[in-house]
mmCIF file of C-alpha atoms in Angstrom:
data_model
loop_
_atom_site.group_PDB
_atom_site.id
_atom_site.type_symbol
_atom_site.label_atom_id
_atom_site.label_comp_id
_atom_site.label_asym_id
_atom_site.label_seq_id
_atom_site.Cartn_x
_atom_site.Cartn_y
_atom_site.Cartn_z
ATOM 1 C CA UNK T 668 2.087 -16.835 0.134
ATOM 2 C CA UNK T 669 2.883 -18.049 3.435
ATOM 3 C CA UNK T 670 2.275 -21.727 4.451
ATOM 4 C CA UNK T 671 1.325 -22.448 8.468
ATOM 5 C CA UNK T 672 1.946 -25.902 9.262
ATOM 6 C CA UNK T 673 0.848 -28.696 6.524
ATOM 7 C CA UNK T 674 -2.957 -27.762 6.089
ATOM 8 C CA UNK T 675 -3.405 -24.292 4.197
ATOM 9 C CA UNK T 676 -1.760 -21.453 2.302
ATOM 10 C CA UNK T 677 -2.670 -18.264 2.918
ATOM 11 C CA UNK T 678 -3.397 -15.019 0.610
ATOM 12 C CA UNK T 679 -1.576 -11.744 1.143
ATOM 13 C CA UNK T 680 -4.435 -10.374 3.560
ATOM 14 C CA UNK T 681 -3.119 -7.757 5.771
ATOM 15 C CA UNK T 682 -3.837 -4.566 8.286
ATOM 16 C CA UNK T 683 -4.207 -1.545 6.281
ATOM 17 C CA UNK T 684 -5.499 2.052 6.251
ATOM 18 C CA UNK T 685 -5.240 3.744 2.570
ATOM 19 C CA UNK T 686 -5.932 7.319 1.641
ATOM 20 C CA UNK T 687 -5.719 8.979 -1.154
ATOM 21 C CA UNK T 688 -6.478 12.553 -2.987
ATOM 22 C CA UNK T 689 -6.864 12.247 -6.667
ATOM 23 C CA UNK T 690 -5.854 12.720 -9.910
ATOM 24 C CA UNK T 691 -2.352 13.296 -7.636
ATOM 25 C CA UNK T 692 -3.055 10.482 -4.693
ATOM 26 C CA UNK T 693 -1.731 9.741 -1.510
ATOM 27 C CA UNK T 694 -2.901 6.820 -0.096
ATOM 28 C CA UNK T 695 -2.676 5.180 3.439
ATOM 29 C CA UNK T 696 -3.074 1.902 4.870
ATOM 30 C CA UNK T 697 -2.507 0.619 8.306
ATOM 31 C CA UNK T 698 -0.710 -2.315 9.262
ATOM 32 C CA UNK T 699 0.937 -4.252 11.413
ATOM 33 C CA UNK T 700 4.444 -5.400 10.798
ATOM 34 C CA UNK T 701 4.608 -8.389 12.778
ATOM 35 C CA UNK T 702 1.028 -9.306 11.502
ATOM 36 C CA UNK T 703 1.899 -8.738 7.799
ATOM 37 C CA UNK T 704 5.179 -11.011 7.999
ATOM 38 C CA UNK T 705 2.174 -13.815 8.887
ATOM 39 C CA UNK T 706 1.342 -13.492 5.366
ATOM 40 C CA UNK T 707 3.561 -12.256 2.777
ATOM 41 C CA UNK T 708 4.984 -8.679 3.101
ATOM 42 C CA UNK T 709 5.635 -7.400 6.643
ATOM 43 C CA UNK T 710 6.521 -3.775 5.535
ATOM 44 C CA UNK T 711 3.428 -2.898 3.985
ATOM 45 C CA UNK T 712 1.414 -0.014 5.824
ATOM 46 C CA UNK T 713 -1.808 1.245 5.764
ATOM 47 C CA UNK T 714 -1.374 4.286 3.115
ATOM 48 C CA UNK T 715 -2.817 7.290 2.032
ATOM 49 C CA UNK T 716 -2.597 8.979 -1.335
ATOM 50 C CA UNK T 717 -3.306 12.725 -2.522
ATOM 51 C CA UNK T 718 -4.018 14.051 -6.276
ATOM 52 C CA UNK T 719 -2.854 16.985 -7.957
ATOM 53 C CA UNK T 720 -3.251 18.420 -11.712
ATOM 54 C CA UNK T 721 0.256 20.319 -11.447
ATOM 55 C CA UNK T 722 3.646 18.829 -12.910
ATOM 56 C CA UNK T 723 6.162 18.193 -11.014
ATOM 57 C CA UNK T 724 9.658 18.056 -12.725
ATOM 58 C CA UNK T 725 13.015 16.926 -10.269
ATOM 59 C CA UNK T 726 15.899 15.757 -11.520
ATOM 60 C CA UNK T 727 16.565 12.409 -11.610
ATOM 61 C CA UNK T 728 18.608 10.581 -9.023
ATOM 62 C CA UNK T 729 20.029 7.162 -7.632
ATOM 63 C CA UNK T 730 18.860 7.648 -4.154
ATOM 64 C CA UNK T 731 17.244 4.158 -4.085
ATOM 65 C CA UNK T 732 20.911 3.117 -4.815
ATOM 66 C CA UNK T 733 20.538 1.775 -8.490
ATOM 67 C CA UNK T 734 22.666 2.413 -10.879
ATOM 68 C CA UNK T 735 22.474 6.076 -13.039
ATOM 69 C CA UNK T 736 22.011 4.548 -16.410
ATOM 70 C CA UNK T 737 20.701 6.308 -19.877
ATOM 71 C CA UNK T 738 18.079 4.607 -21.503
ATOM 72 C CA UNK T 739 16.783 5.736 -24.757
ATOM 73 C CA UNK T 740 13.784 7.023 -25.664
ATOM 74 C CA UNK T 741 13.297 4.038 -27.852
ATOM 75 C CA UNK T 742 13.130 1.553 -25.613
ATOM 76 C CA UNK T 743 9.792 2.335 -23.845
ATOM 77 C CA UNK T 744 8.113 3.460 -27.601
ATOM 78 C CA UNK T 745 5.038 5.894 -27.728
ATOM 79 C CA UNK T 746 3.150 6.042 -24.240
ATOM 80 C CA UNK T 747 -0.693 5.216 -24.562
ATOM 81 C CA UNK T 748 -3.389 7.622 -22.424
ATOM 82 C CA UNK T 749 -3.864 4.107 -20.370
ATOM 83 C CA UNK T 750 -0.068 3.278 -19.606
ATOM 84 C CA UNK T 751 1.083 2.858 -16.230
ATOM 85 C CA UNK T 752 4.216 3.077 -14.428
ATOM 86 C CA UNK T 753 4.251 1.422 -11.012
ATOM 87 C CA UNK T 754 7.404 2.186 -8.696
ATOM 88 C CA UNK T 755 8.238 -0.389 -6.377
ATOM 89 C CA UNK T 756 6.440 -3.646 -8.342
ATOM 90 C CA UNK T 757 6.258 -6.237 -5.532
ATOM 91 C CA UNK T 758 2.945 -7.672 -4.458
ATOM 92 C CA UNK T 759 0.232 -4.395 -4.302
ATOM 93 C CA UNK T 760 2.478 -3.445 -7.356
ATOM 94 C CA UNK T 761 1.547 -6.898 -9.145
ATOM 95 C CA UNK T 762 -1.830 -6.865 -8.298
ATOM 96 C CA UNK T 763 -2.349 -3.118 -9.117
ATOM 97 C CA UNK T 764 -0.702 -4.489 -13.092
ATOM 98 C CA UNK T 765 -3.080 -7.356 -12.877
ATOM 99 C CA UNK T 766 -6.433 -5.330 -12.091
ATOM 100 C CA UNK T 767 -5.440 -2.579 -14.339
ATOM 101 C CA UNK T 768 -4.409 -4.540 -17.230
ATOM 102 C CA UNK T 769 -8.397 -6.381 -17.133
ATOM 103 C CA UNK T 770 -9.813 -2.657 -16.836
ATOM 104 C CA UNK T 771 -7.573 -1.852 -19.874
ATOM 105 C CA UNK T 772 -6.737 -4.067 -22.701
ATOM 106 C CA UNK T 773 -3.787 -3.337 -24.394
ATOM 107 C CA UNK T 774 -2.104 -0.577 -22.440
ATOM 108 C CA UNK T 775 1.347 -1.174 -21.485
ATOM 109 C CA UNK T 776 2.105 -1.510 -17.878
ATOM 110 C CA UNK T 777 6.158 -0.479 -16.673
ATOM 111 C CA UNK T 778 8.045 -1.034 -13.230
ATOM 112 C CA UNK T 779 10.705 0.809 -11.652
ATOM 113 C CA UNK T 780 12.577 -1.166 -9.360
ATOM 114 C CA UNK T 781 15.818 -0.631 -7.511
ATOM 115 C CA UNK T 782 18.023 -3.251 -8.909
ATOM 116 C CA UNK T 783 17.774 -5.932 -11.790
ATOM 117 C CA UNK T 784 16.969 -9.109 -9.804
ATOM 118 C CA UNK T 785 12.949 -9.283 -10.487
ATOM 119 C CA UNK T 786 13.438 -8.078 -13.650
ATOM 120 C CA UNK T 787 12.591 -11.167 -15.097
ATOM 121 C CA UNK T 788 9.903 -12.062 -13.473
ATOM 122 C CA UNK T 789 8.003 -8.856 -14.124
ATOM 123 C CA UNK T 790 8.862 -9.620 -17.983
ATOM 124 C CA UNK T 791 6.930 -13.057 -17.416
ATOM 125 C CA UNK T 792 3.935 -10.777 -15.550
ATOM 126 C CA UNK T 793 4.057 -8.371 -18.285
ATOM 127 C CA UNK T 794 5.241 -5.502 -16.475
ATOM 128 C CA UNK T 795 8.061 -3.740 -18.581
ATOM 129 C CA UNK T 796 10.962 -3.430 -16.187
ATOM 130 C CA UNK T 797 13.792 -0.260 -15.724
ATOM 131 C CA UNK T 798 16.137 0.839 -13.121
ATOM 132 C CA UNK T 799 15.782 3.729 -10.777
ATOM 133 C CA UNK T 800 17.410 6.529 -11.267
ATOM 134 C CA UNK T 801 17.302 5.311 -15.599
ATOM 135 C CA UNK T 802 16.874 9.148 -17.392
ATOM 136 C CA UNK T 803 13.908 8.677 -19.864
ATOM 137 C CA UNK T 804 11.869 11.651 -21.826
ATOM 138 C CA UNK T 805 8.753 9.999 -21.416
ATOM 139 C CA UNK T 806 6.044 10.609 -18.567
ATOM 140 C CA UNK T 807 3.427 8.396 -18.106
ATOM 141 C CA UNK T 808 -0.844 9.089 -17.411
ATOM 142 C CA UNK T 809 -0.777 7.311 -14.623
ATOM 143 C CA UNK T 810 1.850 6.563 -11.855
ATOM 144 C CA UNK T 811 1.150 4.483 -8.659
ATOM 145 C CA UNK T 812 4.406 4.405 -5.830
ATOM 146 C CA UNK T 813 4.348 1.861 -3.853
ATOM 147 C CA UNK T 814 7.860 1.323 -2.482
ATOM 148 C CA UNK T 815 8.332 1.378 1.396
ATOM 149 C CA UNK T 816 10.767 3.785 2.748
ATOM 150 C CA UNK T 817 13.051 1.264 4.463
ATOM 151 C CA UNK T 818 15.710 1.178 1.403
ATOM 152 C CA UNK T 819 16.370 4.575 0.883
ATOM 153 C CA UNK T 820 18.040 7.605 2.408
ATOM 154 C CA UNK T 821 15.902 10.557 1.328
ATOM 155 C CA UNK T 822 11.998 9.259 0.840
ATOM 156 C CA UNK T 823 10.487 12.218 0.022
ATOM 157 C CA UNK T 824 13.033 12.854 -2.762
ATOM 158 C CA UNK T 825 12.290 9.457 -4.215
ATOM 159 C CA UNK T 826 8.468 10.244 -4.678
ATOM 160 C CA UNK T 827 9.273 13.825 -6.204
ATOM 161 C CA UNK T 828 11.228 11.938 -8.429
ATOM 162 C CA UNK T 829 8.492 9.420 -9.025
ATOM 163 C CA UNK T 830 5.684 12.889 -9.624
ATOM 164 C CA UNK T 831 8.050 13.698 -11.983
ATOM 165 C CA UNK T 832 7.248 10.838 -14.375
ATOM 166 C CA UNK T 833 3.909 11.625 -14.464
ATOM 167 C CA UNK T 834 2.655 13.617 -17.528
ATOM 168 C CA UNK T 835 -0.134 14.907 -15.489
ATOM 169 C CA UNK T 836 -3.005 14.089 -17.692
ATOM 170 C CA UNK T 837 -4.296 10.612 -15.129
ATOM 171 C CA UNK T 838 -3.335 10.236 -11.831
ATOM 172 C CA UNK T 839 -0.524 9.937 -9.668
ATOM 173 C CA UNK T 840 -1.107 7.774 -6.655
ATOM 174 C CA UNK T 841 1.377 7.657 -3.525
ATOM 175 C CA UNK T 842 1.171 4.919 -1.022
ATOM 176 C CA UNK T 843 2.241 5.901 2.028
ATOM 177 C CA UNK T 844 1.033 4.200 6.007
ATOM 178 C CA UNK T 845 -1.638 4.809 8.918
ATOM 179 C CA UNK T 846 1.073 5.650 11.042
ATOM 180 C CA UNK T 847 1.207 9.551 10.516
ATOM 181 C CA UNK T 848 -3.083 9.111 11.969
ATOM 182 C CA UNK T 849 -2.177 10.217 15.965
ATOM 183 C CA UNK T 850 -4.259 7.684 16.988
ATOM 184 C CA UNK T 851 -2.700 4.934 19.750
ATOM 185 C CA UNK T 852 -5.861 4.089 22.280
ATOM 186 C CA UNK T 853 -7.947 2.354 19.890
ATOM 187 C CA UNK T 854 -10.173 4.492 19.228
ATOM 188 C CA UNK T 855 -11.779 5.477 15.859
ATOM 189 C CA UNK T 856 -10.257 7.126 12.763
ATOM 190 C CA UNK T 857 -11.251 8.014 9.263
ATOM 191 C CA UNK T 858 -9.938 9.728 6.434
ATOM 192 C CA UNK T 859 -10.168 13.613 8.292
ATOM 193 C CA UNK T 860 -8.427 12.167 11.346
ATOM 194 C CA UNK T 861 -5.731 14.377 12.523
ATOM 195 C CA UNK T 862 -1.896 13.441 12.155
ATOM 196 C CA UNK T 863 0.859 12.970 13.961
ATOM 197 C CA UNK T 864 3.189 16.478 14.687
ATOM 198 C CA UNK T 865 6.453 16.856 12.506
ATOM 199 C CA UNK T 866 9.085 16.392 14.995
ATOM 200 C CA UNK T 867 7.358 13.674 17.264
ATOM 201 C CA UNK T 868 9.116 10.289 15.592
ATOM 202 C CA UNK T 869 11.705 10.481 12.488
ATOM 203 C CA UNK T 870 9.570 7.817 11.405
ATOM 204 C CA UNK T 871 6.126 9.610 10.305
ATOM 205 C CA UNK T 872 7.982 12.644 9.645
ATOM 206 C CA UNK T 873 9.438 10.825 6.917
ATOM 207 C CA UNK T 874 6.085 10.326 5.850
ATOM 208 C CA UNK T 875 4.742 13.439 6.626
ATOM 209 C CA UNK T 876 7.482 15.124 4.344
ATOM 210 C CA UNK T 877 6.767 12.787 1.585
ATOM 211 C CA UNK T 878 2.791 13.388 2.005
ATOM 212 C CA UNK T 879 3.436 17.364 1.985
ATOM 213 C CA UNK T 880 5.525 17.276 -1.116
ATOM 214 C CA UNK T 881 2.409 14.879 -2.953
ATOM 215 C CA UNK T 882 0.327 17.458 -1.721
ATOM 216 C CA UNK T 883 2.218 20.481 -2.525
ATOM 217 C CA UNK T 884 1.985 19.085 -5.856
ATOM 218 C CA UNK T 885 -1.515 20.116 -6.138
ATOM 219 C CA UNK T 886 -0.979 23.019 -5.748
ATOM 220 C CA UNK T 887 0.506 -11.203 6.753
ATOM 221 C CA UNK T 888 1.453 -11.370 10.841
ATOM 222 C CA UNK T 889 -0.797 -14.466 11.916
ATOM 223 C CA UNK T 890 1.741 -16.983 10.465
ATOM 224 C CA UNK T 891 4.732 -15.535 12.635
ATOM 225 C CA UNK T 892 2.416 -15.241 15.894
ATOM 226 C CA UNK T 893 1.495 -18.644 15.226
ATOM 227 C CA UNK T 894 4.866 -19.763 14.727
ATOM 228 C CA UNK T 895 5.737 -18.142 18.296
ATOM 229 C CA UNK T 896 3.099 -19.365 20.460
ATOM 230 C CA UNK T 897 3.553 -16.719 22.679
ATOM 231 C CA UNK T 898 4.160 -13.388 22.008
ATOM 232 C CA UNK T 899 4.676 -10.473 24.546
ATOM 233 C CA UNK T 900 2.577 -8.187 23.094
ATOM 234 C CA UNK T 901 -1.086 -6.655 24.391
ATOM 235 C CA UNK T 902 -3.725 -8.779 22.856
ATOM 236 C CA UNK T 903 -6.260 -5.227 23.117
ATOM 237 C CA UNK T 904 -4.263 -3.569 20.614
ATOM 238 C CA UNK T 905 -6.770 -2.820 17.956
ATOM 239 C CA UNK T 906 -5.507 -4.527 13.930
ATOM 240 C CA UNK T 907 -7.397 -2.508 10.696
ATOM 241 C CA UNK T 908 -7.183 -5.156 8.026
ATOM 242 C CA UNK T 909 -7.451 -5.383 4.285
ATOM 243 C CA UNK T 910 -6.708 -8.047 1.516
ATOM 244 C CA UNK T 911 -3.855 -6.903 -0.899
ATOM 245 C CA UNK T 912 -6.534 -7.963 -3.573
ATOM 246 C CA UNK T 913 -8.673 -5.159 -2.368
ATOM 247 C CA UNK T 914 -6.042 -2.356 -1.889
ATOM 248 C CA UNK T 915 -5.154 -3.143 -5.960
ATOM 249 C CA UNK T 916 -8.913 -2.777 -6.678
ATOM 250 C CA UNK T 917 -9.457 -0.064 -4.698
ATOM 251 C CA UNK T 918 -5.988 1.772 -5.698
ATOM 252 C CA UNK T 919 -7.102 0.934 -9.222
ATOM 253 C CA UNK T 920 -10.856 2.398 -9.007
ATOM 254 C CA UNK T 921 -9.058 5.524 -7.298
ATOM 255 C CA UNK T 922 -6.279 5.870 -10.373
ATOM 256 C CA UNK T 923 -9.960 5.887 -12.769
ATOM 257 C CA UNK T 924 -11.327 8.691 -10.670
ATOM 258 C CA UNK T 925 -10.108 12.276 -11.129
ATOM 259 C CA UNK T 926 -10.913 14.030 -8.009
ATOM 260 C CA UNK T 927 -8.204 16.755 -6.459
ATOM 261 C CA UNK T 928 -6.933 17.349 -3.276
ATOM 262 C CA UNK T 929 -8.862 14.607 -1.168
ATOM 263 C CA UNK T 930 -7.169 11.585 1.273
ATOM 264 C CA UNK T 931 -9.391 8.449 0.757
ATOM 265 C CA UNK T 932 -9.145 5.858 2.940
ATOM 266 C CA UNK T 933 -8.366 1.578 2.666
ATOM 267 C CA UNK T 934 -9.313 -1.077 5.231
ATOM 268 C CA UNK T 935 -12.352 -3.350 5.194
ATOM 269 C CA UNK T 936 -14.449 -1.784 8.388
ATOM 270 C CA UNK T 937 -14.182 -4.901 10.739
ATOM 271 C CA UNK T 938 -11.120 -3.997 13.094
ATOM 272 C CA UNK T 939 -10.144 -6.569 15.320
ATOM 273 C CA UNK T 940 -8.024 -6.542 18.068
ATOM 274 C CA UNK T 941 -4.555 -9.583 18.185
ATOM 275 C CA UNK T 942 -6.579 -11.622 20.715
ATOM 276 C CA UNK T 943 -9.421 -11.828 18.241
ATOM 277 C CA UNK T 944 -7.685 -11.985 15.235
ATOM 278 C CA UNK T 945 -5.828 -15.202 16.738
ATOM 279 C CA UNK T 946 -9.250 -16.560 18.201
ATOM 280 C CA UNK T 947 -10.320 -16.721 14.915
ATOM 281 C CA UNK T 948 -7.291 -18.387 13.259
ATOM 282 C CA UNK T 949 -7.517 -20.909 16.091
ATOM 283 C CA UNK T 950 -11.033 -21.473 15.732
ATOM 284 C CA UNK T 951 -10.673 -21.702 11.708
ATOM 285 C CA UNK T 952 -9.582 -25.454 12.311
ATOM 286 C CA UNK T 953 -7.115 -24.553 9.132
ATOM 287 C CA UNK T 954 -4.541 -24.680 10.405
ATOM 288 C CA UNK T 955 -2.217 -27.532 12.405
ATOM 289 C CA UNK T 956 -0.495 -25.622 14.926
ATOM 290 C CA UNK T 957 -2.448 -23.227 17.989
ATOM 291 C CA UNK T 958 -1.565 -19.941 19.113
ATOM 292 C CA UNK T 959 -1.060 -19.843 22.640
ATOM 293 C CA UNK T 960 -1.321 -16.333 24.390
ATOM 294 C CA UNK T 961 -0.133 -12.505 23.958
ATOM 295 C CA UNK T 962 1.334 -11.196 27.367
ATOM 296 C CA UNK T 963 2.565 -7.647 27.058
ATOM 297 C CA UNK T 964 0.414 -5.270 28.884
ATOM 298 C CA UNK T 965 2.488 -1.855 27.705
ATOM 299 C CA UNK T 966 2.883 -1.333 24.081
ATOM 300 C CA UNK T 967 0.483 0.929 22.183
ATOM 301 C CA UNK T 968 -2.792 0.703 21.745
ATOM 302 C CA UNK T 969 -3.969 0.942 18.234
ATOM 303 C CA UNK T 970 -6.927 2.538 16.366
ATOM 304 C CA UNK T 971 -10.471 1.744 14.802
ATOM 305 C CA UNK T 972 -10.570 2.996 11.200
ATOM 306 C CA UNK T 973 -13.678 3.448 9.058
ATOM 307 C CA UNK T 974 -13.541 3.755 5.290
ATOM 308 C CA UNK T 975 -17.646 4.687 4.346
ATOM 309 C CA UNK T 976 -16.874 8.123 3.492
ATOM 310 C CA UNK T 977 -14.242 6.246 0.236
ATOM 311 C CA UNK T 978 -16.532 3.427 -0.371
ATOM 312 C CA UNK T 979 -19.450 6.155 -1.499
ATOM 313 C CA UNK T 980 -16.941 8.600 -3.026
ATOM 314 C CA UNK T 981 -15.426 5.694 -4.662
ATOM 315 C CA UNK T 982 -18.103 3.251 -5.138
ATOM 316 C CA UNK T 983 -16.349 0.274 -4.160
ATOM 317 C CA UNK T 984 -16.823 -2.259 -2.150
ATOM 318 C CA UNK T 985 -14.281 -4.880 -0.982
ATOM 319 C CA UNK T 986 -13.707 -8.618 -2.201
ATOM 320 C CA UNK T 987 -13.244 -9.700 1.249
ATOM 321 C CA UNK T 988 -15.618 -7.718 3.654
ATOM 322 C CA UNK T 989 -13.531 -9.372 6.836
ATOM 323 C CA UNK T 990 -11.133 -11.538 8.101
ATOM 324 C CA UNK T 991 -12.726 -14.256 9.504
ATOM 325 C CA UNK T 992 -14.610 -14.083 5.998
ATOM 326 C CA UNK T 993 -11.365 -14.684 4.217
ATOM 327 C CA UNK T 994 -10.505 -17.863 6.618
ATOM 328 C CA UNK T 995 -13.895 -19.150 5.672
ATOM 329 C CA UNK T 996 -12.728 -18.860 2.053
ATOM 330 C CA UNK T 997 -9.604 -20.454 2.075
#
């Protein structure tokens, strides 16, 4: 949670574009990285997922840089046809546990992290921690990645590794970002919108590569602006927003469905541009300090993204329908 001044606290509501194809997902969502640091988790992207029916088996490895430990069959005990294993448990992570856990009573929920130091507080949450990397026999019904590629050296090795914890009976659900959508002049995008070309940018062919091996199978920035007063930046760029609370729903109500080979899409269908999205915080009267002005007049343009075709796949609908709905909440 991110505090802006002395008068509120904010929820994790950020840009995001989600897509996913299941019962093997990849999921999207499109964000900003300066506008999620406003609220809680300035790495998280809008993501896509895909779904696949075919096992995937790769060997395990400690390319997240944990430590190669055994771990007995033992310790996890029998896996129920409701268990989950969520790689990468921070904040969509959490709230994917929490949602899941209320649509199923009694299944066990596990988290594969990259060191030890949450551990704890995932035992308080109920999640069932292990390391990356940690050789186990089991494979679970249901597997959600969420971990960004910023801490590892090979990404699209990590989520083969991930696939290959996934017994193949549920759905596997990959969380990837908007950025791969070639889309920079705000203009409109949904979940058929074509993608950026491998070789452009290292950057989306990193997620391009991890996309095409999910695929293969099948067959908070307010606060900072705020904080700057001025920020040299276009204020047309175009923001596609959505609440963590609705990407866990909506990741959640995709891991239930058992489709194959489709990209759903997750944002709340009320893009904004940073000029509005700061006219509104101003105008909220929450908060203590004012945001002054965005000055570039260079950087990229953004994109409009429209998630209808996922919401009647899906049938779901979001908690928070807007932004400046959300402000009027809090």
């Amino acid at each position: 949670m991110g505090t802006l001044g002395s008068t509120t606290t904010l929820s994790p509501y950020f840009s995001s574009k989600l897509s996913f194809s299941s019962s093997f997902h990849r999921l999207r969502f499109s964000a900003s990285r300066s506008f999620l640091s406003i609220f809680r988790n300035p790495s998280f992207r809008a993501k896509r997922s895909v779904s696949t029916d075919t096992r995937l088996r790769v060997s395990a490895s400690s390319t997240l840089g944990a430590p190669n430990e055994e771990m007995e069959t033992s310790s996890f005990g029998l896996v129920g046809e409701n268990d989950l294993l969520i790689v990468g448990p921070g904040v969509l992570g959490r709230l994917v546990a929490e949602k899941w856990r209320e649509e199923h009573p009694g299944c066990q929920i596990y988290g594969q992290t990259m060191t030890t130091d949450h551990h704890d507080e995932l035992v308080k949450i109920g999640i069932n921690p292990s390391l990356k990397g940690v050789k186990t026999t089991h494979q679970f019904p249901y597997v959600i990645f969420c971990a960004p590629p910023s801490r590892t050296s090979d990404y699209p090795a990590d989520v083969r590794l991930a696939a290959s914890n996934w017994s193949g009976e549920g759905s596997f659900l990959f969380t990837s970002s908007s950025a791969p959508f070639d889309c920079n002049d705000n203009g409109s995008c949904d979940e058929d919108g074509p993608v950026v070309p491998i070789g452009r940018s290292p950057r989306t062919d990193v997620l391009l590569n991890a996309e095409k091996g999910v695929l293969e199978f099948d067959r908070g920035a307010h606060v900072y602006w705020l904080k700057k007063g001025t920020v040299e930046a276009r204020p047309d760029h175009i923001l596609n927003l959505i609440h963590y609370e609705d990407a866990a729903s909506l990741a959640v109500a995709i891991l239930k469905k058992k489709r194959h080979g489709q990209i759903f899409l997750g944002c709340d269908n009320h893009p904004v541009s940073r000029q509005e999205l700061m006219d509104l915080v101003n105008k909220s009267g929450k908060f203590s300090k004012k945001f002054e002005a965005f000055t570039g007049t260079s950087d990229p343009l953004g994109k409009r993204l429209n998630n209808s075709k996922t919401r009647e796949e899906i049938g779901w609908q979001p908690k928070y329908p807007s932004f400046s709905q959300f402000l009027e909440s809090i």
